[in-house]
Coordinates of C-alpha atoms and ligand atoms in Angstrom, one line a residue:
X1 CA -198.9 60.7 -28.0
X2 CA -198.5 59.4 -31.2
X3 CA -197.6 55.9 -30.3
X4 CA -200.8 56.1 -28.8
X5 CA -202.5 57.0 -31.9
X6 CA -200.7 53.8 -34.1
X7 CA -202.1 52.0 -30.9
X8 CA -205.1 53.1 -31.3
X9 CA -205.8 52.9 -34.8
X10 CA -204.3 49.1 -35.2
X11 CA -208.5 48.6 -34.2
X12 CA -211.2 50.0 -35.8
X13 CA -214.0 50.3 -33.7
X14 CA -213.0 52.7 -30.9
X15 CA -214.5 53.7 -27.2
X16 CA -215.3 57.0 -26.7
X17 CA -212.2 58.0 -24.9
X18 CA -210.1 56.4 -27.8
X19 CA -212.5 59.2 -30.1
X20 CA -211.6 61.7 -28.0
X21 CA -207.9 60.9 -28.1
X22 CA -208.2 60.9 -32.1
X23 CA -210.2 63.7 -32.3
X24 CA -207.6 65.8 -30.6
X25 CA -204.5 64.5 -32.0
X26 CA -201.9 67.0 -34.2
X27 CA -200.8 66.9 -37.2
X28 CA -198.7 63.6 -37.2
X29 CA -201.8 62.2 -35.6
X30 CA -204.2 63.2 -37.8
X31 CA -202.4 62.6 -41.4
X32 CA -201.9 58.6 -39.8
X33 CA -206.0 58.9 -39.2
X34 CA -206.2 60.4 -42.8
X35 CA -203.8 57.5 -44.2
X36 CA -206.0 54.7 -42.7
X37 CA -209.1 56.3 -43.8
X38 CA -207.8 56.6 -47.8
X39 CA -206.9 52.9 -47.4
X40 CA -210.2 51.6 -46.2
X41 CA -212.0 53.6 -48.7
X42 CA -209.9 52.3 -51.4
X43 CA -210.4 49.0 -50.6
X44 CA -214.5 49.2 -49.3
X45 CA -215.8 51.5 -51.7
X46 CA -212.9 52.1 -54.5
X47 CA -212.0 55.3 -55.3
X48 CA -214.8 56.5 -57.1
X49 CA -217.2 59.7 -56.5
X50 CA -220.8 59.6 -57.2
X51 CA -222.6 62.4 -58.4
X52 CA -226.0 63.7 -57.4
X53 CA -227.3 66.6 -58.7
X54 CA -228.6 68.7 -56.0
X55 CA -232.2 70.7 -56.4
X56 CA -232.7 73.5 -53.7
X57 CA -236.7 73.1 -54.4
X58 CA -237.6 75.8 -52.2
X59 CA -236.4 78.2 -49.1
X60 CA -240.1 78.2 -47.7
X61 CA -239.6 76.9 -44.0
X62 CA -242.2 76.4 -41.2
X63 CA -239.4 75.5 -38.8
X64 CA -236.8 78.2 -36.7
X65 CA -233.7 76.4 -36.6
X66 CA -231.3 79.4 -34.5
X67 CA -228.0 78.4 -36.4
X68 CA -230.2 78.5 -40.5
X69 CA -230.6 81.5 -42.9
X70 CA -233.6 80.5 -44.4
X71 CA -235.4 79.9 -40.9
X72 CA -239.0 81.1 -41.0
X73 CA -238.2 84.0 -38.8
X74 CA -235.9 85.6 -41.1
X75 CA -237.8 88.4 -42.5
X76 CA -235.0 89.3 -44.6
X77 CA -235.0 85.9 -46.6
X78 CA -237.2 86.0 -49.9
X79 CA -238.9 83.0 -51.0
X80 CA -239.2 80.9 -53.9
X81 CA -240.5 78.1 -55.2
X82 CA -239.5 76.3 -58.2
X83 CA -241.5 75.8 -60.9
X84 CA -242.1 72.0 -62.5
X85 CA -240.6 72.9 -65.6
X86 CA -237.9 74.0 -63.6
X87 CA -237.3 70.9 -62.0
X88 CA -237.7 69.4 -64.9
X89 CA -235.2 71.4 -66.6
X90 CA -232.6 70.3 -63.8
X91 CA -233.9 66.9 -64.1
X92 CA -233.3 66.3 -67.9
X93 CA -229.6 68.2 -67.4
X94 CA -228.9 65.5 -64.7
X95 CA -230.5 62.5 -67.3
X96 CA -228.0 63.4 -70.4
X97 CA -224.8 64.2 -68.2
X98 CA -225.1 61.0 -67.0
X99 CA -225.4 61.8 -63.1
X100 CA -227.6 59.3 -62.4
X101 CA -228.8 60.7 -59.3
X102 CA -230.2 64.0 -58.2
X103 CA -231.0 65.1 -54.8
X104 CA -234.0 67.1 -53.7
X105 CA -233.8 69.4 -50.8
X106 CA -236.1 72.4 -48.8
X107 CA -237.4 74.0 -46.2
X108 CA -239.1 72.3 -44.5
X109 CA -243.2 72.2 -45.1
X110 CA -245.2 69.7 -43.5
X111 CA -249.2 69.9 -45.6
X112 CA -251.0 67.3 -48.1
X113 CA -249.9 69.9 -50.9
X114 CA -246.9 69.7 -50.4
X115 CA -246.9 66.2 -50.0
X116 CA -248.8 65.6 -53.1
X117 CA -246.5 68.4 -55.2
X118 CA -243.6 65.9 -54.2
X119 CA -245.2 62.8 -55.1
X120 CA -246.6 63.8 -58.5
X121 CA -242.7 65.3 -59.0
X122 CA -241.0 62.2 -58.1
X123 CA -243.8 60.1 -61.2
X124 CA -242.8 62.9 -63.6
X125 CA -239.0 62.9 -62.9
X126 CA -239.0 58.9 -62.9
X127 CA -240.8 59.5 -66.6
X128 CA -238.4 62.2 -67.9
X129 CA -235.5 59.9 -66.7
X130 CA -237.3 56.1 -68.4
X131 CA -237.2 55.4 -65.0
X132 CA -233.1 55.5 -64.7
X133 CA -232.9 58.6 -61.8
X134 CA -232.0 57.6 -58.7
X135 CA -233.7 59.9 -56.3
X136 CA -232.4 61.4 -52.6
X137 CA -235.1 63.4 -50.6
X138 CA -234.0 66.0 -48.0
X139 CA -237.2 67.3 -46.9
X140 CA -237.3 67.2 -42.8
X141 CA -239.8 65.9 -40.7
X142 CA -242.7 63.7 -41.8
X143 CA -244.7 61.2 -40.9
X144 CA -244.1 57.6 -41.5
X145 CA -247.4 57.7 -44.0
X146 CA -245.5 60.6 -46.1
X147 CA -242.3 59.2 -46.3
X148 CA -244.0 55.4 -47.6
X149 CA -246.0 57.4 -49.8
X150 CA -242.7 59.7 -51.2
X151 CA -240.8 55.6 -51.3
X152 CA -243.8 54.5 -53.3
X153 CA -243.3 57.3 -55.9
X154 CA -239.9 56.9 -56.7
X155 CA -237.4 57.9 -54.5
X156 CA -234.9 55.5 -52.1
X157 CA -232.7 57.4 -50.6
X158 CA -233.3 60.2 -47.3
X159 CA -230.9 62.8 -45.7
X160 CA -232.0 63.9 -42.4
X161 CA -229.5 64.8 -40.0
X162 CA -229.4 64.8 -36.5
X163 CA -227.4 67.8 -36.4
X164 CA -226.2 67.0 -32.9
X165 CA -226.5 64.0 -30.6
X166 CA -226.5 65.6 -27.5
X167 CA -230.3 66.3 -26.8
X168 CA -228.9 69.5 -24.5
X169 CA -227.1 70.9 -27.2
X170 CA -229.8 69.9 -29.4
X171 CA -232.5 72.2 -27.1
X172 CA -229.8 75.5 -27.1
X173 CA -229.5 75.5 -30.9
X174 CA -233.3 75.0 -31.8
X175 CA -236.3 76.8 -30.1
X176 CA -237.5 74.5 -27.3
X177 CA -241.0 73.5 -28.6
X178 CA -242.7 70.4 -30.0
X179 CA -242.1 71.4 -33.5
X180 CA -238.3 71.0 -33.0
X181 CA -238.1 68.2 -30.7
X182 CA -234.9 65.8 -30.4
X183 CA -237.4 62.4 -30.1
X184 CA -239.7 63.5 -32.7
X185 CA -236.1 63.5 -34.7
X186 CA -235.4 60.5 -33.7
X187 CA -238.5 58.8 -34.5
X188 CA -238.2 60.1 -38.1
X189 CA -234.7 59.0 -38.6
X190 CA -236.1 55.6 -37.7
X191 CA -239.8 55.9 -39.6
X192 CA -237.1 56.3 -42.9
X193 CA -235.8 53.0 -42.3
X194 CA -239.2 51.6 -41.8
X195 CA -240.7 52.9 -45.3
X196 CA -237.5 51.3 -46.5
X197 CA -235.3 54.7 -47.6
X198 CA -231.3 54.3 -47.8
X199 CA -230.9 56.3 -44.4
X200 CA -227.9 59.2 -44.4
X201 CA -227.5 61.2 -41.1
X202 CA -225.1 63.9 -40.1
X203 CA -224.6 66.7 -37.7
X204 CA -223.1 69.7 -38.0
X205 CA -219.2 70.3 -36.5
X206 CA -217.7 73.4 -34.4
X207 CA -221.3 74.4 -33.2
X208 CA -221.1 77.0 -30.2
X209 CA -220.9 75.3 -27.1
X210 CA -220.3 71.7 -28.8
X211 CA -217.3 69.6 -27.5
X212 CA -215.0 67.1 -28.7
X213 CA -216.6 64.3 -26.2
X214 CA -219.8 65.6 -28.1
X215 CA -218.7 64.7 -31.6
X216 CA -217.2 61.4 -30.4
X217 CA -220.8 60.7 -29.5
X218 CA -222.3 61.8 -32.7
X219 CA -220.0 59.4 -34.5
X220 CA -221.4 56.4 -32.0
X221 CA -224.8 57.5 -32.6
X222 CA -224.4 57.1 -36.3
X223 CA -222.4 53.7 -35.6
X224 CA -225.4 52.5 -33.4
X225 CA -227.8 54.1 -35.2
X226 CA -226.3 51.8 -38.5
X227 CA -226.6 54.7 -40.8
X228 CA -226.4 53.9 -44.5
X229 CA -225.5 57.7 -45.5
X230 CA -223.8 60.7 -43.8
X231 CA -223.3 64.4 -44.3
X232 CA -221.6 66.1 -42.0
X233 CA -219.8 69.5 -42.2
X234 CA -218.8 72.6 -40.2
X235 CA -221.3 74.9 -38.8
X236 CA -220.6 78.7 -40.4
X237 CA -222.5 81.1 -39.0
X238 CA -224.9 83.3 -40.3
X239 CA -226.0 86.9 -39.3
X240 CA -229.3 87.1 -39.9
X241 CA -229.8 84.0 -37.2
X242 CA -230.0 84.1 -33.3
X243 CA -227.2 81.9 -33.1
X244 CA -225.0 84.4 -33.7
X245 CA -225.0 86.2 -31.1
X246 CA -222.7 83.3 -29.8
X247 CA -220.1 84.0 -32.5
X248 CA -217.3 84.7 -30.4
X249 CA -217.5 81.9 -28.8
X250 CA -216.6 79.5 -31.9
X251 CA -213.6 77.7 -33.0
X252 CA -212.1 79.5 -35.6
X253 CA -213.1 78.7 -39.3
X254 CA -210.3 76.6 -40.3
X255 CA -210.5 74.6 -36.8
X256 CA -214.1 73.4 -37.6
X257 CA -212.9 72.9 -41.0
X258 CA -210.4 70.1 -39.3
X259 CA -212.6 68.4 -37.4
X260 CA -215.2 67.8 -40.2
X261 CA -212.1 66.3 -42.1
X262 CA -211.5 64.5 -39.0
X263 CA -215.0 63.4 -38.3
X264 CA -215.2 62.0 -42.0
X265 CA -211.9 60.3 -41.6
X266 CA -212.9 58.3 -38.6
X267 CA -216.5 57.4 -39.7
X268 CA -215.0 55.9 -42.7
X269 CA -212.7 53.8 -40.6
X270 CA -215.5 53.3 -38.4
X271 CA -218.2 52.3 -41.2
X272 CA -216.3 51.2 -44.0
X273 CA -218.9 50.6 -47.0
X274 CA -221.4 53.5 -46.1
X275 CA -221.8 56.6 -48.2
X276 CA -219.9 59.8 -47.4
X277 CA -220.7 63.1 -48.9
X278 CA -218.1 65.8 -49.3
X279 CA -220.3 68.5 -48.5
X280 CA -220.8 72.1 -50.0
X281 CA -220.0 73.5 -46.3
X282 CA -216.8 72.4 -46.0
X283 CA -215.6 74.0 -49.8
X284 CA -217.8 77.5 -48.1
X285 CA -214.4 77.4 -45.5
X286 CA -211.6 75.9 -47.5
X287 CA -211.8 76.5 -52.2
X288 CA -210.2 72.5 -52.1
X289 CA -212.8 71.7 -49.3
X290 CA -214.6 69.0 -50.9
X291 CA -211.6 67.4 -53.0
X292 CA -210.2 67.1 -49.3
X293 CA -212.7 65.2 -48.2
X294 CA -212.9 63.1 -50.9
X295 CA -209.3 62.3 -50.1
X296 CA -209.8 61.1 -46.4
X297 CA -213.3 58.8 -46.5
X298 CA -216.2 60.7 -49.1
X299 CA -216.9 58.8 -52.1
X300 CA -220.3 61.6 -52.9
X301 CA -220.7 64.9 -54.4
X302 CA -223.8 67.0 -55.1
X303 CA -222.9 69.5 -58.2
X304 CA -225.6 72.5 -57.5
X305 CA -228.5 72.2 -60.5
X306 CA -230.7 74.8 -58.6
X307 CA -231.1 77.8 -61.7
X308 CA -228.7 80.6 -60.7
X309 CA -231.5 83.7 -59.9
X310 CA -233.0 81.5 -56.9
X311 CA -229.3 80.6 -55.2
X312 CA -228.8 83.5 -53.7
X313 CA -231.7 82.9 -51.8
X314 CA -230.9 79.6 -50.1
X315 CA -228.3 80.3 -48.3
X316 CA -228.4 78.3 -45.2
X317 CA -225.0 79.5 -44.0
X318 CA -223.1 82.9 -45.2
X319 CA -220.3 82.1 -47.9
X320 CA -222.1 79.4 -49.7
X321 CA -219.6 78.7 -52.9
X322 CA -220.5 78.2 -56.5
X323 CA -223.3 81.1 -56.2
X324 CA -223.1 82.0 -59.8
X325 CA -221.8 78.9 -61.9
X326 CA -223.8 77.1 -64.6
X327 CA -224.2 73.7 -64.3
X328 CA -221.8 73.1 -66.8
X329 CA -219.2 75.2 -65.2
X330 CA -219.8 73.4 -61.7
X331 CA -219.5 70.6 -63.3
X332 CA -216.3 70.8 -65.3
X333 CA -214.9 72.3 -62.3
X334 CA -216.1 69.8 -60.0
X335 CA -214.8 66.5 -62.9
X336 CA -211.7 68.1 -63.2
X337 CA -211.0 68.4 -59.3
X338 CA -212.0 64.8 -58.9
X339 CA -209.4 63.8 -61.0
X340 CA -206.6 65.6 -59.6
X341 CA -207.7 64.1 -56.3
X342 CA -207.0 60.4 -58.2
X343 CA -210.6 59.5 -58.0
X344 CA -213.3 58.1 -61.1
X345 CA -216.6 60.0 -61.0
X346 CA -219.3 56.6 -61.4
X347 CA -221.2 58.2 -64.1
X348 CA -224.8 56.7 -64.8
X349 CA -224.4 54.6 -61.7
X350 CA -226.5 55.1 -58.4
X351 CA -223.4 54.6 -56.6
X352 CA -225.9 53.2 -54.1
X353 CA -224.5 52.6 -50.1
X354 CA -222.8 49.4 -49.7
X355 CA -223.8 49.2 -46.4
X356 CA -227.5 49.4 -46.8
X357 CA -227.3 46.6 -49.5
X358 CA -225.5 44.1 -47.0
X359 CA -228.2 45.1 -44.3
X360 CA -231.2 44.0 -46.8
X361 CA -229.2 40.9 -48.0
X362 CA -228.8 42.1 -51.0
X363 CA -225.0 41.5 -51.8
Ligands
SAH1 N1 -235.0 71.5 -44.1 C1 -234.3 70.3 -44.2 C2 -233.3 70.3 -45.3 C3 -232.6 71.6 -45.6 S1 -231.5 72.1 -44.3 C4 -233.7 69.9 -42.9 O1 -233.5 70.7 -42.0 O2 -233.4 68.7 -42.8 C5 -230.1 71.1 -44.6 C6 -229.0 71.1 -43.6 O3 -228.3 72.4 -43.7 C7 -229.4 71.0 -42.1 O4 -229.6 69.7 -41.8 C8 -228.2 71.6 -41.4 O5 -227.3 70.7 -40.9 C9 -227.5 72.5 -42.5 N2 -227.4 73.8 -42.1 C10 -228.3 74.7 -41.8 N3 -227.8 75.9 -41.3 C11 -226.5 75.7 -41.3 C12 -225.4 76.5 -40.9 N4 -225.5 77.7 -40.4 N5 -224.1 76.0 -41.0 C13 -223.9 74.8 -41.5 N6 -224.9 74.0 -41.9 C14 -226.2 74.4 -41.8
SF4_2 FE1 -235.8 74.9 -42.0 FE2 -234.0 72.9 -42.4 FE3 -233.2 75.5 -42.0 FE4 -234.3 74.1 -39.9 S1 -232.4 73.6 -41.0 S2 -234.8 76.2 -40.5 S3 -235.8 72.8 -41.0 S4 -234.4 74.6 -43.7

């Protein structure tokens, strides 16, 4: 077995039976996977961690994701809306600590409004920052017009994930209608690229029913999908969802907590000057989650900047971390944890993907 993993990981693209192979391995197996990883990062992308400072805008959703808290079928969810000064406020905290980057992220709404509210945020954010702040969307589904008209404003960067590549998993874990269809998915991921966004994908790990020939696909489908981004993390239930009716069916905690390290580690290996995100998900399983994934392949961190009375209310998943910490705290806690994990944080740098640079010519 584990002269088949040295075998294996002498290459660095691998089949989907090699995936499968690593994806299962122990422990020797997987701390060799980890050690290759840490090298390619360190040579790729340097061992540096870019901060964006993360902006849960609002928990208002029109979609009914089974596996999400904030679905719109959750009666039990109340909703918010940030203010503009709010943002703002958020927005001026991420200009003088130097972040250089925020992300923005809700429910999903899909109206002119809405579409407008974003746009006239993005002018006003580019202002309060003299034009320095990097801006990440994560906003779902929209047309190709929105998303050139959201690139036009300001931002360059897009999370969208895929959350799963296999379009029958896909159909059990979302209601099967045209408002959560896998092509329509699809056709966004690609639109992104098109308005000329930095694209980052993910999916999430240890979903009910979801198998280890599953995730070896997802990680093709981001290699073939040549992905400038990911965030990827483990599915955690949550009991106010339909999906959890399946919960006895899941891996445990710390299993899907694994994987995801796993998954990070071979897409590094796999795409070597992408972006990585340690996401909050993996610190909701494990209180060193995110340092750990910093140490095996993720060069990006998102320090929450959403005001403490709303975050509470947007939890996608049940024990979400950092629920009551002032941006300050989060981020003291968050510097002092990159350090002990031998890493930089790239303060006022976009820390912008590598990969996407090469793929416009740009380096
Ligand atoms: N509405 C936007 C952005 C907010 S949801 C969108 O759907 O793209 C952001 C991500 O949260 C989703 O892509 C999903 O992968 C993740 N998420 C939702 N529910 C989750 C759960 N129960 N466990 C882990 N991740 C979850
Ligand atoms: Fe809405 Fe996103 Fe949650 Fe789906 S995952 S219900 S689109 S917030």
């Amino acid at each position: 077995m584990i002269n088949i993993i040295d075998d294996i990981l002498l290459k660095d693209n691998f089949t989907h039976e090699e995936l499968m192979i690593l994806l299962a391995s122990d422990v020797e197996g997987r701390n060799k996977i980890f050690k290759k990883a840490a090298q390619i990062k360190e040579d790729y992308v340097g061992n540096i961690v870019y901060f964006r400072g993360l902006i849960e805008y609002s928990n208002s959703c029109v979609k009914n994701c089974y596996y999400c808290g904030i679905r719109a079928g959750n009666k039990f969810s109340t909703r918010y809306n940030l203010t503009d000064e709010e943002v703002f406020d958020a927005v001026r905290y991420a200009y003088e600590n130097n972040f250089a980057s925020i992300v923005i992220q809700s429910g999903e709404r899909v109206n002119v409004g809405f579409t407008e509210k974003i746009s006239a945020l993005l002018k006003e954010i580019k202002q309060i920052s003299k034009g320095t702040m990097g801006v990440t969307l994560s906003l779902g589904e929209q047309d190709l017009e929105t998303y050139q008209k959201w690139f036009k404003a300001g931002a360059h960067r897009y999370l969208l994930r895929i959350e799963t590549s296999n379009r029958e998993l896909y159909k059990k874990i979302h209601p099967d209608d045209a408002m959560h269809d896998y092509n329509v998915r699809l056709e966004a991921l690609k639109n992104l690229k098109k308005a000329g966004f930095q694209v980052g994908t993910g999916v999430m790990v240890g979903l009910p029913f979801q198998t280890i020939s599953d995730l070896a696909d997802d990680l093709i489908f981001f290699k073939e999908l040549d992905i400038d981004m990911a965030g990827l993390g483990p599915y955690i239930e949550h009991h106010q969802t339909p999906l959890y009716i399946e919960k006895d069916r899941l891996i445990s905690k710390t299993e899907r907590f694994n994987l995801s390290l796993k998954m990070i580690a071979l897409l590094r290996i796999m795409m070597k000057d992408i972006n990585i995100a340690a996401t909050t998900a993996m610190q909701a399983i494990d209180p060193m989650g995110r340092e750990k994934a910093i140490k095996v392949g993720a060069n990006v961190i998102m320090p929450n900047l959403t005001p403490i009375k709303y975050r509470e209310n947007y939890q996608l998943y049940e024990d979400k971390p950092c629920m009551d910490e002032e941006a300050d705290e989060c981020k003291n806690c968050l510097e002092a944890r990159i350090k002990i994990a031998g890493h930089t944080i790239g303060y006022g740098e976009w820390g912008d993907s590598l990969h996407f640079k090469k793929r416009k010519g740009l380096i």
